[in-house]
C-alpha positions as MATLAB code, in Angstrom:
seq = 'MVKGKIFNIMKYSIHDGPGIRTTVFFKGCPLNCQWCHNPEGQGFGQELMYRPDRCVGCGQCLEVCPSGATISIEGKLGYLRDRCIACGACCAACHAGVRKLVAKTMSVSEVMAEIEQDVIFYDESGGGVTFSGGEALMQPEFLLEILKSCRKREIHTAVETCGFVSLESLQTISKYVDLFLYDIKLMDSRKHQEVTGVPNELILSNLRWLAEHHPKVIVRVAIIPEVNDDEEALRQIGEFVASLKWVTEIHCLPYHKAGVDKYQRLGLEYRLSELESPDNEQVVEIASMLEQFGITVKMGG';
ca = [
      -0.020   -0.059    0.268;
       1.571    3.571   -1.315;
       1.628    6.039    1.777;
       3.046    9.299    1.812;
       3.706   12.244    4.330;
       1.016   14.817    4.738;
       1.589   17.859    6.554;
      -1.793   19.657    6.408;
      -5.141   18.961    5.070;
      -7.159   22.785    4.977;
     -10.708   22.854    4.449;
     -12.163   25.421    2.328;
      -9.489   27.052    0.772;
     -10.282   29.610   -1.466;
      -7.146   30.738   -2.650;
      -5.681   27.399   -4.477;
      -8.051   27.104   -7.789;
     -11.376   27.383   -8.313;
     -14.503   27.504   -5.999;
     -14.395   25.889   -2.689;
     -11.216   23.123   -2.379;
      -9.159   21.344    0.175;
      -5.622   21.603   -0.341;
      -3.238   18.794    0.906;
       0.366   19.517    1.473;
       3.066   16.989    0.980;
       6.098   17.209    2.810;
       9.271   17.546    1.488;
      10.242   20.266   -0.984;
      13.527   20.659   -3.139;
      13.962   24.234   -2.680;
      14.586   26.429    0.400;
      12.680   29.735   -0.763;
      14.294   32.488    2.049;
      10.456   33.591    1.931;
       9.163   30.439    2.030;
       5.499   30.625    4.958;
       5.369   26.580    5.221;
       8.548   25.941    6.459;
       7.560   22.487    8.199;
       6.796   21.723    4.694;
      10.604   21.588    3.367;
      12.354   19.140    5.251;
      11.476   15.515    4.585;
      11.976   13.950    7.454;
       9.486   14.661   10.627;
       9.645   17.078   12.651;
       8.466   18.632   16.083;
       7.261   22.243   16.550;
       8.359   23.486   19.977;
       5.313   26.221   22.229;
       6.873   27.195   25.458;
       4.228   29.744   25.997;
       1.993   27.657   26.170;
       3.532   25.251   28.623;
       1.391   25.243   32.242;
       4.828   23.119   33.559;
       2.951   19.325   34.509;
       5.903   17.622   33.492;
       4.414   14.944   31.505;
       6.858   15.682   28.603;
       9.610   15.048   30.923;
       8.747   11.553   32.215;
       7.984    9.828   28.693;
      11.193   11.726   26.887;
      13.454    8.540   25.813;
      16.183   10.951   24.544;
      16.999   13.374   26.829;
      15.224   16.385   24.686;
      13.347   17.569   27.679;
      14.736   18.700   30.395;
      13.851   20.328   33.594;
      16.384   23.404   34.533;
      15.564   25.196   38.402;
      12.158   23.606   37.804;
      11.398   25.468   34.561;
      10.774   22.585   31.704;
      13.223   23.308   28.526;
      13.753   21.731   25.026;
      17.004   20.683   23.524;
      16.204   20.084   19.753;
      19.352   18.660   19.078;
      18.534   16.088   21.016;
      14.641   15.232   19.984;
      14.162   12.011   17.505;
      10.383   13.349   16.847;
       8.927   10.258   18.174;
       5.899   12.016   19.521;
       5.850   10.475   23.065;
       5.854   14.184   24.474;
       3.208   15.158   22.020;
       0.925   12.380   22.890;
       1.235   13.302   26.891;
       1.064   17.098   26.305;
      -2.277   18.198   26.676;
      -1.376   21.571   26.689;
      -0.307   21.904   22.930;
       3.349   23.282   23.840;
       4.328   19.958   21.074;
       3.312   18.755   18.166;
       4.625   16.604   15.100;
       4.590   18.007   11.766;
       3.812   15.419    9.576;
       1.622   12.465    9.447;
       2.110    9.353    7.214;
      -1.244    8.635    5.425;
      -2.362    5.776    3.245;
      -4.669    6.954   -0.373;
      -7.351    5.397    1.268;
      -6.711    8.280    4.500;
      -6.467   11.293    2.373;
      -9.535   10.396   -0.015;
     -11.601    9.933    2.719;
     -10.657   13.658    3.987;
     -10.989   15.183    0.207;
     -14.360   12.954   -0.074;
     -16.203   14.798    2.868;
     -16.089   18.440    0.626;
     -17.585   16.872   -2.007;
     -20.875   18.808   -2.061;
     -19.031   21.892   -1.718;
     -16.913   21.238   -4.356;
     -19.908   20.319   -6.632;
     -21.721   23.468   -5.622;
     -18.770   26.022   -6.118;
     -17.164   24.525   -8.965;
     -14.267   23.864   -6.618;
     -12.194   20.611   -5.614;
      -8.580   19.041   -4.544;
      -5.164   21.220   -4.583;
      -2.126   18.970   -4.054;
       0.424   21.582   -2.663;
       3.597   21.432   -0.148;
       6.296   21.829    0.109;
       6.459   19.805   -3.232;
       3.879   17.409   -3.928;
       5.772   15.988   -6.877;
       8.532   14.606   -4.396;
       6.536   11.961   -3.531;
       5.136   10.571   -6.930;
       3.887    7.478   -6.172;
       1.920    8.663   -3.585;
       0.320   11.610   -5.644;
      -0.465    9.530   -8.306;
      -2.592    7.351   -6.833;
      -4.524    9.974   -5.268;
      -4.818   11.568   -8.488;
      -6.402    8.209  -10.060;
      -8.707    8.449   -6.905;
     -10.305   11.235   -7.691;
     -10.721   10.990  -11.149;
     -12.510    8.031  -10.670;
     -14.720   10.538   -8.259;
     -15.102   12.669  -10.405;
     -13.339   15.578   -8.443;
     -11.807   18.519  -10.145;
      -7.886   18.419   -9.327;
      -5.138   20.896   -9.329;
      -1.212   20.447   -8.230;
       0.922   23.570   -7.374;
       4.592   22.991   -8.310;
       7.533   24.592   -8.228;
       8.843   22.686  -11.173;
      11.870   21.489  -10.036;
      10.998   17.796  -10.364;
      11.854   15.330  -13.036;
      10.014   15.646  -16.417;
       9.454   12.142  -16.201;
       6.756   12.396  -13.200;
       5.511   15.736  -14.427;
       4.724   13.663  -17.732;
       3.139   11.050  -15.505;
       0.749   12.833  -13.778;
      -0.486   15.366  -16.244;
      -2.765   13.488  -17.985;
      -4.752   13.305  -14.426;
      -4.768   16.912  -13.088;
      -7.062   19.408  -14.725;
      -5.622   22.513  -13.411;
      -1.858   23.306  -12.789;
      -0.137   26.333  -10.663;
       3.095   26.549  -11.387;
       5.306   28.692   -9.572;
       7.932   31.107  -11.280;
      10.571   33.307   -8.949;
      12.711   34.722  -11.613;
      14.409   34.479  -14.960;
      18.353   35.346  -13.702;
      18.928   31.524  -12.746;
      22.018   33.065  -10.857;
      20.165   35.098   -8.595;
      17.164   32.284   -7.904;
      20.134   29.397   -6.787;
      21.086   32.641   -4.437;
      17.345   32.762   -2.911;
      16.120   29.710   -3.417;
      19.203   27.021   -3.621;
      18.578   25.852   -7.167;
      19.120   27.090  -10.438;
      15.760   27.941  -12.245;
      17.073   25.602  -15.931;
      14.960   22.760  -15.128;
      11.759   24.851  -14.058;
      11.462   26.905  -16.765;
      12.177   24.001  -19.072;
       9.631   21.961  -17.196;
       6.521   24.743  -17.811;
       7.681   24.873  -21.322;
       6.803   21.281  -21.848;
       3.737   21.369  -19.848;
       2.383   24.604  -21.799;
       2.707   22.464  -25.176;
       1.289   19.507  -23.827;
      -1.537   20.688  -21.087;
      -4.602   22.926  -21.775;
      -4.852   24.571  -18.362;
      -1.848   25.899  -16.642;
      -1.747   29.276  -14.559;
       1.824   30.526  -13.666;
       2.181   31.873   -9.810;
       4.452   35.126   -9.285;
       5.297   35.218   -5.563;
       6.253   39.120   -5.257;
       8.829   39.563   -3.047;
      10.284   42.922   -2.067;
      13.830   43.345   -3.222;
      14.228   39.884   -5.252;
      11.584   40.130   -8.218;
       9.715   43.223   -7.666;
      11.939   45.806   -9.604;
      10.873   46.423  -13.730;
      13.659   44.430  -15.231;
      12.855   40.945  -13.135;
       9.170   41.437  -14.114;
       9.948   42.602  -17.521;
      11.571   39.192  -18.127;
       8.486   37.175  -16.649;
       5.909   38.335  -18.811;
       8.223   38.100  -22.182;
       8.536   34.579  -20.916;
       4.859   33.707  -19.785;
       3.534   35.329  -22.809;
       5.661   33.281  -25.356;
       4.118   30.186  -24.102;
       1.284   28.591  -25.685;
      -1.337   27.863  -23.652;
      -1.101   29.864  -20.567;
      -2.637   33.244  -20.508;
      -3.162   34.223  -16.849;
      -0.781   35.072  -13.830;
      -1.706   34.828  -10.206;
       0.560   37.734   -8.472;
       0.949   36.581   -4.691;
       2.502   39.728   -2.675;
       5.066   38.725   -0.184;
       3.455   38.780    3.384;
       5.063   37.640    6.929;
       1.802   34.626    8.120;
       4.311   31.965    8.664;
       6.998   33.509   10.538;
       6.125   32.391   13.922;
       6.540   29.359   12.395;
      10.272   29.594   12.083;
      10.957   30.103   16.018;
       8.753   27.086   16.451;
      10.496   24.595   14.638;
      14.203   26.339   15.751;
      14.626   27.899   12.547;
      15.995   31.382   11.526;
      13.640   33.472    9.241;
      16.049   35.581    6.907;
      13.574   37.961    5.733;
      12.570   39.720    8.669;
      13.181   43.226    7.513;
      11.111   42.743    4.369;
       7.643   44.812    4.183;
       4.358   43.538    1.831;
       4.274   45.901   -0.867;
       1.418   48.308   -0.324;
      -1.665   48.650   -2.487;
      -0.192   50.928   -5.090;
       2.660   48.591   -5.697;
       0.641   45.911   -6.294;
      -1.631   47.379   -8.912;
       1.601   49.002  -11.083;
       3.055   45.195  -11.040;
      -0.595   43.961  -12.495;
      -0.087   46.893  -14.977;
       2.924   46.333  -16.220;
       2.423   42.082  -16.680;
      -0.993   42.915  -18.546;
       1.315   45.036  -21.212;
       2.230   41.607  -22.246;
      -1.206   40.609  -22.900;
      -1.520   38.506  -19.660;
      -4.401   38.354  -17.498;
      -3.400   39.333  -14.026;
      -5.006   38.286  -10.996;
      -3.659   39.154   -7.338;
      -3.725   36.610   -5.190;
      -4.621   33.091   -5.762;
];
């Protein structure tokens, strides 16, 4: 039985494709974007989120921790992440929500049971299910089996992808996907590698193939101040998207800090803490610039 790692299933989403949707977040991503608002989806292994502000000092975690990651100093409980084996014993013992395992291993039938709970909303709104992450295509066999199940159930499917995946995996799933939401960050490969950890040649070549072979692809661009919001970067993106056969729509996603707290809970450093979200005037200007290339532009998902 094929199983995979899921770190969230979000119901009633209206930003990840048409209508009311269920978004399934797959764990693991080949990119390490500095602005990522789902840092818990980047790593492939199990992780533990820690919120000491919720601790009531009951000491149950101290009693069950097998690795010495939970400690007591002068009567105050603490957590040593480098000792943690993410076994989940402390999470089960804690009733205050101080500790939580990020990922859950699920079967195809378990994921489908969650998806099918909301079929009535999909039917009434023209919605469906969106597979996101992380990067869903980093678990290609698992994704493929869920997509096949959705096709049998006549549930509309969308896949959000960073594109840094094997072309073979992309080709295999494409026949079962109704809509691709394809992320582009930058056209400059050197700068792309600086801010995401990988170059962009594979991403762009995969998008060219998809644009030739799939009738419904929407490009998504996260607008990040000082990264890709300048005139030259936007011009390059606009020219490239305008050259693609089936792609006529861009969704611009203005930078926000919605996931910053997660970094602290995971013991990670957020590298763009000084950045601010673009204001409405900047957003309108960016949309107008991209529309000059004959592309339909939507702000937000």
